[in-house]
């Protein structure tokens, strides 16, 4: 679940300009002048002035506005002792609700959950460094509970904080990130925001993986990044943000480091027919759209709520 350091990418832009060819004017041909004949002057006639014609103005054409793209910064992200994360809300969360922090299941302070294990309601006093938009730590937030944690089907831990969204906004001017409750789309421009490294990675959703297998763990319907997102160790738990909406669509969690097959730090893709594919140096995230359905009023976890498909203890 650790990822290699990525090389920086540089773009080279070459511009060229072309000149139009010169064209000579045609040479004029003169004939001999005719002899001058003096004609009697015609009587002067005063022409009536032509009526003025006012051209109708061309209708103004309004260009369609370009789609808005939100600048992705660090506000609302957090740093953990070994991972990254973010303060998150769900579409129906209220300002007065206890705030939540989301990171990976494998970032849990008590160690990796076993395959098939689901942890709920576990006491915690974990600390998080709250970052502002420029990546500067402006506060320390603290959890009082691990609300949910698993590495089965997905790779997520959700902590409950000792403070509310309203109190965080009032004290530090920071709003939570909203978790999108619909499935992400292939081709979407995304940014992975690491609070641990104070670093962002921009790429796109390359596609979705039926099953992503790493060691003893298997994840369903994972997000595969395009190669530009060369995330590294410490970026685990980073929110994956849709650049157009600013919403969280996944949580960053792993990548294939050495080209090996289905081992720790070398996940493999398994399709519906059991065929295995390995993509060395490609990285992945776990979708989060299914999480909001499992939380009810007051940000309370309810794994029996309609539409909740998260694994149960």
PDB file of N, CA and C in Angstrom, residues 17-22:
ATOM      1  N   UNK A  17       5.014  30.651 -36.733  1.00  0.00           N
ATOM      2  CA  UNK A  17       4.216  31.630 -37.447  1.00  0.00           C
ATOM      3  C   UNK A  17       4.614  31.615 -38.907  1.00  0.00           C
ATOM      4  N   UNK A  18       3.664  31.732 -39.831  1.00  0.00           N
ATOM      5  CA  UNK A  18       3.963  31.731 -41.268  1.00  0.00           C
ATOM      6  C   UNK A  18       3.591  33.061 -41.876  1.00  0.00           C
ATOM      7  N   UNK A  19       4.364  33.546 -42.917  1.00  0.00           N
ATOM      8  CA  UNK A  19       4.067  34.811 -43.576  1.00  0.00           C
ATOM      9  C   UNK A  19       3.343  34.533 -44.882  1.00  0.00           C
ATOM     10  N   UNK A  20       2.378  35.408 -45.253  1.00  0.00           N
ATOM     11  CA  UNK A  20       1.675  35.247 -46.523  1.00  0.00           C
ATOM     12  C   UNK A  20       2.611  35.640 -47.659  1.00  0.00           C
ATOM     13  N   UNK A  21       2.588  34.948 -48.853  1.00  0.00           N
ATOM     14  CA  UNK A  21       3.488  35.304 -49.956  1.00  0.00           C
ATOM     15  C   UNK A  21       3.119  36.656 -50.545  1.00  0.00           C
ATOM     16  N   UNK A  22       4.160  37.412 -51.042  1.00  0.00           N
ATOM     17  CA  UNK A  22       3.914  38.717 -51.661  1.00  0.00           C
ATOM     18  C   UNK A  22       3.416  38.517 -53.087  1.00  0.00           C
TER      19      UNK A  22
END
